[in-house]
mmCIF file of C-alpha atoms in Angstrom:
data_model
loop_
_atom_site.group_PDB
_atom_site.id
_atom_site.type_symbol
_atom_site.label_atom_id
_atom_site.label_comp_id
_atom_site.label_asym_id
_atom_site.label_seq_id
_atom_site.Cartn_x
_atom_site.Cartn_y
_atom_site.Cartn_z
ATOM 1 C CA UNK A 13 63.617 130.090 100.118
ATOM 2 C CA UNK A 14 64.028 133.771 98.649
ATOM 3 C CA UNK A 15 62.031 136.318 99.706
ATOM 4 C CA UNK A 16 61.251 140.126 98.951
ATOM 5 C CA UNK A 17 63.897 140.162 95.882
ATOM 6 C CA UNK A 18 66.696 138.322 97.376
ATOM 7 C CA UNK A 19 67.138 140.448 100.935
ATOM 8 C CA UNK A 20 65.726 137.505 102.981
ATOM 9 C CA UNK A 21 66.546 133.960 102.951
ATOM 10 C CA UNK A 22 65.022 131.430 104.964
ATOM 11 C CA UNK A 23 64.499 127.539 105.343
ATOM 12 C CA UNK A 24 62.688 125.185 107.342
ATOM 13 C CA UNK A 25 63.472 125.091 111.039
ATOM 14 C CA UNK A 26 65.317 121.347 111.744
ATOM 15 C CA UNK A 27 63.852 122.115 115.347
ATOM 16 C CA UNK A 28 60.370 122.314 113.869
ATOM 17 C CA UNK A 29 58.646 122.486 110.462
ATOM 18 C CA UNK A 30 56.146 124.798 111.429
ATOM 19 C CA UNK A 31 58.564 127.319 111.576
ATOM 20 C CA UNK A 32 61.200 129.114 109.014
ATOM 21 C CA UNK A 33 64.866 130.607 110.580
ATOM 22 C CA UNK A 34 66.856 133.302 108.872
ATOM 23 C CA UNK A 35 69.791 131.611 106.788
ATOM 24 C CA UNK A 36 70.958 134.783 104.612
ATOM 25 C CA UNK A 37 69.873 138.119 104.447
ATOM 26 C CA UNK A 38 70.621 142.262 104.555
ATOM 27 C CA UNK A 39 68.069 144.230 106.672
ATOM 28 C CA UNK A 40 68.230 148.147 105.599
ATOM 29 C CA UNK A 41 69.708 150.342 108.000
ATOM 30 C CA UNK A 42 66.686 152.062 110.534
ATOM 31 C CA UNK A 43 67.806 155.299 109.473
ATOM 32 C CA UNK A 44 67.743 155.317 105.869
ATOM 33 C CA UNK A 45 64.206 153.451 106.554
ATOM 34 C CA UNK A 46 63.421 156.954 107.878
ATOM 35 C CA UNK A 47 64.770 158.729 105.218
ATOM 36 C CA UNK A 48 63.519 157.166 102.628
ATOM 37 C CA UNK A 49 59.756 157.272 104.073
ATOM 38 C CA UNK A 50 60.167 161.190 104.793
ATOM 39 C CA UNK A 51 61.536 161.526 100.769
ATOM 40 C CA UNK A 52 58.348 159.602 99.455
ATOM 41 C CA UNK A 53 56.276 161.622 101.845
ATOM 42 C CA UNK A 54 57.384 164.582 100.429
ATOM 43 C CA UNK A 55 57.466 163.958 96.855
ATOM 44 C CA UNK A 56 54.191 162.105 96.241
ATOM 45 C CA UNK A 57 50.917 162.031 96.821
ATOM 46 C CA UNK A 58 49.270 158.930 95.813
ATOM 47 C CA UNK A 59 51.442 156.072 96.492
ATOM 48 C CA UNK A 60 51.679 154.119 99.429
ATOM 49 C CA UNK A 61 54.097 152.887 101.381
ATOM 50 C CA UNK A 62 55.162 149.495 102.987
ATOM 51 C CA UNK A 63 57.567 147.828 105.190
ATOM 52 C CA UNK A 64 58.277 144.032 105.087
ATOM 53 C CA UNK A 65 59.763 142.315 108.604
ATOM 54 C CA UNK A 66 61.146 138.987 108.474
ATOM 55 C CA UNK A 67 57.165 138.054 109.425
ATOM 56 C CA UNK A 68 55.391 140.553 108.533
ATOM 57 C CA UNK A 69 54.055 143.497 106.240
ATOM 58 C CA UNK A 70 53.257 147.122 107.713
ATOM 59 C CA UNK A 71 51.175 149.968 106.585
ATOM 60 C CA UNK A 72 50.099 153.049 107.738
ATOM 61 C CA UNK A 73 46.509 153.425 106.388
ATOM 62 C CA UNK A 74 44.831 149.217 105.581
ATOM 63 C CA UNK A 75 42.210 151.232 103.769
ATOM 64 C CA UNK A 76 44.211 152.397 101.080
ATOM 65 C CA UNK A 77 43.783 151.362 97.715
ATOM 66 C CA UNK A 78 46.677 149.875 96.696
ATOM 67 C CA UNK A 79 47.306 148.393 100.286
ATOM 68 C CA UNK A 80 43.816 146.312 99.558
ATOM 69 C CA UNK A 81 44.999 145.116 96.569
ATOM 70 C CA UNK A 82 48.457 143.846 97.551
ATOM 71 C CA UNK A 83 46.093 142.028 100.841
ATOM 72 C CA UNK A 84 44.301 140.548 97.785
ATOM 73 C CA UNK A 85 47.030 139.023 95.579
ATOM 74 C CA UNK A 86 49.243 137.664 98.538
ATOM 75 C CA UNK A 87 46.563 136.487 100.844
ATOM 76 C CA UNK A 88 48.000 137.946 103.598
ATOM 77 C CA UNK A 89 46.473 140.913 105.741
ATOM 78 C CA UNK A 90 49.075 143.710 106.532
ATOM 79 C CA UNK A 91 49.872 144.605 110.574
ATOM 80 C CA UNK A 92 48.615 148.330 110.791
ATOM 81 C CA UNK A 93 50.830 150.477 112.555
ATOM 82 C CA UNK A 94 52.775 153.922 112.868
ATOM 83 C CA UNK A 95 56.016 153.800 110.863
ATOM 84 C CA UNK A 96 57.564 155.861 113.457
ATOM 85 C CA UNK A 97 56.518 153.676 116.183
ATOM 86 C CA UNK A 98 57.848 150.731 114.345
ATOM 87 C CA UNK A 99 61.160 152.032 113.525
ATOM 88 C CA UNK A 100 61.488 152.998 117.126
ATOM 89 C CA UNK A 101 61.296 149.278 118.460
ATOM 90 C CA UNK A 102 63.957 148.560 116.024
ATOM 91 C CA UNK A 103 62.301 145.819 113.654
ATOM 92 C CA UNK A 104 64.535 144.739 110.624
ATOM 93 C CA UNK A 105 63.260 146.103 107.299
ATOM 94 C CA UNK A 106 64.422 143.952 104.597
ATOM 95 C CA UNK A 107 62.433 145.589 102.452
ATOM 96 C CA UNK A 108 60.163 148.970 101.165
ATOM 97 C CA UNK A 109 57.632 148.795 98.796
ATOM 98 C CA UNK A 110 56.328 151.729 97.114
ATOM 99 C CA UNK A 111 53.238 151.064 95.183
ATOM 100 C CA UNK A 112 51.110 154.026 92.949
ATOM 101 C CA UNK A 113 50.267 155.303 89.643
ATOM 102 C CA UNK A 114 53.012 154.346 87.048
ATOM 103 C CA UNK A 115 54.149 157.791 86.629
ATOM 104 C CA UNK A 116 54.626 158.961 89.890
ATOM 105 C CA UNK A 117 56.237 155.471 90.500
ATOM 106 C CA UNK A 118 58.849 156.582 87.670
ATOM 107 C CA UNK A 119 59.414 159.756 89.337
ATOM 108 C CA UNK A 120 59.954 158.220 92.428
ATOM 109 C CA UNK A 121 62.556 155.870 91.147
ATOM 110 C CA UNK A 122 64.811 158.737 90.039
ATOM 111 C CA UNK A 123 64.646 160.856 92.814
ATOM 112 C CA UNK A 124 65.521 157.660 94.978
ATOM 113 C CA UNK A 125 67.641 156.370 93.084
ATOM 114 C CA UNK A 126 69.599 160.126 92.986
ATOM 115 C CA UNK A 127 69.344 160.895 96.779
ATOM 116 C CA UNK A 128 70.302 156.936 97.688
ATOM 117 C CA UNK A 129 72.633 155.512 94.921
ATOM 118 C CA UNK A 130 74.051 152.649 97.121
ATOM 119 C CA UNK A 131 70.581 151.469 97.357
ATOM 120 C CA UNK A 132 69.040 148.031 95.321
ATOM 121 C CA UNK A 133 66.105 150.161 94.016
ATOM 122 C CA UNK A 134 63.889 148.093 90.910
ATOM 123 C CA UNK A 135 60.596 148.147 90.078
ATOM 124 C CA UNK A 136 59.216 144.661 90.233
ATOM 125 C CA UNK A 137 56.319 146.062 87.689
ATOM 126 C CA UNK A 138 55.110 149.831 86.437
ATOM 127 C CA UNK A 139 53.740 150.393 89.693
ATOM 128 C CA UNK A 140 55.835 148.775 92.321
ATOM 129 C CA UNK A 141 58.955 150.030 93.261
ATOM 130 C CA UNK A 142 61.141 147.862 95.889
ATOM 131 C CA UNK A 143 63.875 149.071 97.626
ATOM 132 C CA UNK A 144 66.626 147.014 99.548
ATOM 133 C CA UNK A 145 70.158 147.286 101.058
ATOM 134 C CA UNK A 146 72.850 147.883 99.127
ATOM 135 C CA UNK A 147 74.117 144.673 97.317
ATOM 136 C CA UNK A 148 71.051 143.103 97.212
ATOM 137 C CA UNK A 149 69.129 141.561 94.509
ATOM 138 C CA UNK A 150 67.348 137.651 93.437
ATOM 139 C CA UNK A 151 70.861 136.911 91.424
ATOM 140 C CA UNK A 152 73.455 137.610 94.025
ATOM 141 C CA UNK A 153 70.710 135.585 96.678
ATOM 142 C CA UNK A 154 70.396 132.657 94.130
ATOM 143 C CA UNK A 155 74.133 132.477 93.917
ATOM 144 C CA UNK A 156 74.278 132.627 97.759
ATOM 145 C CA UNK A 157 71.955 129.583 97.553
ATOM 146 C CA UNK A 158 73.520 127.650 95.213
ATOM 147 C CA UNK A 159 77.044 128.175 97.038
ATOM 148 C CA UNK A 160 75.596 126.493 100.218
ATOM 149 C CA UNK A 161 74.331 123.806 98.369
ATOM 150 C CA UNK A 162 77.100 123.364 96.315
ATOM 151 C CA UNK A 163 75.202 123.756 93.216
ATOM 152 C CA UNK A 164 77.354 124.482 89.986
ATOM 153 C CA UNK A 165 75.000 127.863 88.161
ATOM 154 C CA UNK A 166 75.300 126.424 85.480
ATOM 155 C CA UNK A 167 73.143 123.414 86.359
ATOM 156 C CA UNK A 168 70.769 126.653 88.407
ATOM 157 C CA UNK A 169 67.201 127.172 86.590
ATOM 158 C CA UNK A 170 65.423 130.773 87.112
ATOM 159 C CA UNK A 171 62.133 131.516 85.677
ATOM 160 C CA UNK A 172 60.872 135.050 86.070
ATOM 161 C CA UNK A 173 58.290 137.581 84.768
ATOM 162 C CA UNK A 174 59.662 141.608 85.245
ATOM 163 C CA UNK A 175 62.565 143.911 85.526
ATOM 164 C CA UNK A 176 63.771 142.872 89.137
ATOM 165 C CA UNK A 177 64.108 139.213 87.112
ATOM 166 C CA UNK A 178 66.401 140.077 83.973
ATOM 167 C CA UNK A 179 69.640 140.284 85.935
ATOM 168 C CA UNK A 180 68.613 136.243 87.872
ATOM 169 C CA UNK A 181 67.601 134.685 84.375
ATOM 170 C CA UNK A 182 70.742 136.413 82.992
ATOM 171 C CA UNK A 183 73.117 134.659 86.068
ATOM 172 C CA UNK A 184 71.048 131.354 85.831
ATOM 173 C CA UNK A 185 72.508 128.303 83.587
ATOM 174 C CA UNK A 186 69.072 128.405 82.120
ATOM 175 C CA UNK A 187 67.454 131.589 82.419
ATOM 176 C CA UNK A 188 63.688 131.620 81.363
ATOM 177 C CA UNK A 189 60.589 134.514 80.708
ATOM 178 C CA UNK A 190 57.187 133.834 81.300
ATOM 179 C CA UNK A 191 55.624 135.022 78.155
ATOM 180 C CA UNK A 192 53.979 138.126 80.389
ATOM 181 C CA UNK A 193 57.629 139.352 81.162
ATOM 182 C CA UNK A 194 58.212 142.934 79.090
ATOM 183 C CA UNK A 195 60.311 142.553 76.119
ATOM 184 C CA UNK A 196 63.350 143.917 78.112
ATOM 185 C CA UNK A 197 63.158 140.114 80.059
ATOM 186 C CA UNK A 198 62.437 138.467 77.457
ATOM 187 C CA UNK A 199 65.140 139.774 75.771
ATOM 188 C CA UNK A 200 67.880 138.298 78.604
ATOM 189 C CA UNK A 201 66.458 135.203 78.367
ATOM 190 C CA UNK A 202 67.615 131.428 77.318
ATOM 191 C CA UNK A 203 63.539 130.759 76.621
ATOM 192 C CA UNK A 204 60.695 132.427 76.930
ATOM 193 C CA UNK A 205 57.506 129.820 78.065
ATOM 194 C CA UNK A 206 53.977 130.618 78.235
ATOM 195 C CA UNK A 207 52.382 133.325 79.826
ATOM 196 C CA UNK A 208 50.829 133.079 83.458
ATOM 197 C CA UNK A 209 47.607 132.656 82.943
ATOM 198 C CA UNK A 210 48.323 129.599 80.811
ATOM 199 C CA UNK A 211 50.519 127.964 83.537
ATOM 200 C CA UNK A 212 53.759 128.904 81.718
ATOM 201 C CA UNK A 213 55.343 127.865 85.091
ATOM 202 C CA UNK A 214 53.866 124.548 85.442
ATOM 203 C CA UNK A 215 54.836 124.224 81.450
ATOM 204 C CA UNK A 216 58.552 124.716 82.461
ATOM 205 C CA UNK A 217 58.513 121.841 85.075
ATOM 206 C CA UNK A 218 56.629 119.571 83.395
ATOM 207 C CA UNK A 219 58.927 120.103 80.281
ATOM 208 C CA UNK A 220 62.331 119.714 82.280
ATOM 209 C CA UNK A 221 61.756 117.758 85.505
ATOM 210 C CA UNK A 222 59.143 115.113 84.215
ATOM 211 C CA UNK A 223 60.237 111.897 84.159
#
């Protein structure tokens, strides 16, 4: 499985199913961690900040807006902590999320993108931006994938619905939009299905792996 835009990988454990192991993946370095929470610190105001573990999500402040939301969608409650502390016991970060009003998001994303160009840095919507190690993104994870499976691309399906998707539908043999993707997406794709709120997922599997 791929997780936080292709800088984790993970499968079931053959030990015991409970449990995922690490297969594939490219932690950030702790010190650009550091410097990138100091930069967004220092040049915003209302967005938050969070790190992803290979088990967990950390915030600063679980009363913030945006962190409440995020707790919402996924399902998952965040581990509360002090960034500093956290760096200090040297967790892997695989991944930063920045989340806050669209323009101050866009800001965001140049100055990061200017002070770290090695950096994957994407927004995953207007008001998320994601940053990763260098060389990391869902394509070059989904080709990983398919290599240790020994799965031909062209026989590799991706269906996705934002910006940090255009570049895996592009690489996939059959690269598909959900019909809520921006036109950008839609734009890269083979086929654009449904939206999701009408299931365009479900519409995709039904339509190609019903038999």
């Amino acid at each position: 499985m791929i997780c936080y835009s292709g800088a984790l990988i993970v499968e079931k454990s053959p030990m015991d199913q409970q449990w995922w192991q690490v297969i594939g993946g490219n932690a950030l370095e702790t010190s650009t961690v550091r410097h990138v929470y100091r930069l967004v610190k220092e040049n915003v105001r209302k967005t938050a900040v969070l790190l992803y573990t290979e088990e967990n999500w950390f915030v600063e402040d679980c009363n913030n807006e945006a962190v409440l939301e995020e707790s919402h969608i996924t399902g998952v409650k965040p581990v509360t902590t002090s960034f500093e502390d956290l760096l200090d016991d040297q967790h892997k970060i695989y991944k930063i999320l920045c989340i806050g009003p669209e323009r101050e998001v866009a800001q965001l994303e140049e100055k990061l993108k200017e002070t770290f160009p090695q950096l994957a840095i994407d927004r995953s919507k207007s008001t998320y931006l994601e940053i990763m190690a260098p060389h990391t993104t869902k394509a070059i994870a989904m080709k990983w994938l398919a290599d240790r499976f020994k799965i031909d691309m062209e026989e590799v399906m991706a269906v996705g619905d934002n910006y940090n998707d255009a570049e895996m539908i592009q690489a996939a043999g059959l690269g598909i939009a959900m019909g809520n993707a921006p036109k950008d997406v839609k734009k890269v794709a083979d086929e654009v299905t449904l939206s999701n709120d009408k299931d365009g997922l479900a519409h995709v599997i039904n339509k190609y792996f019903s038999f």
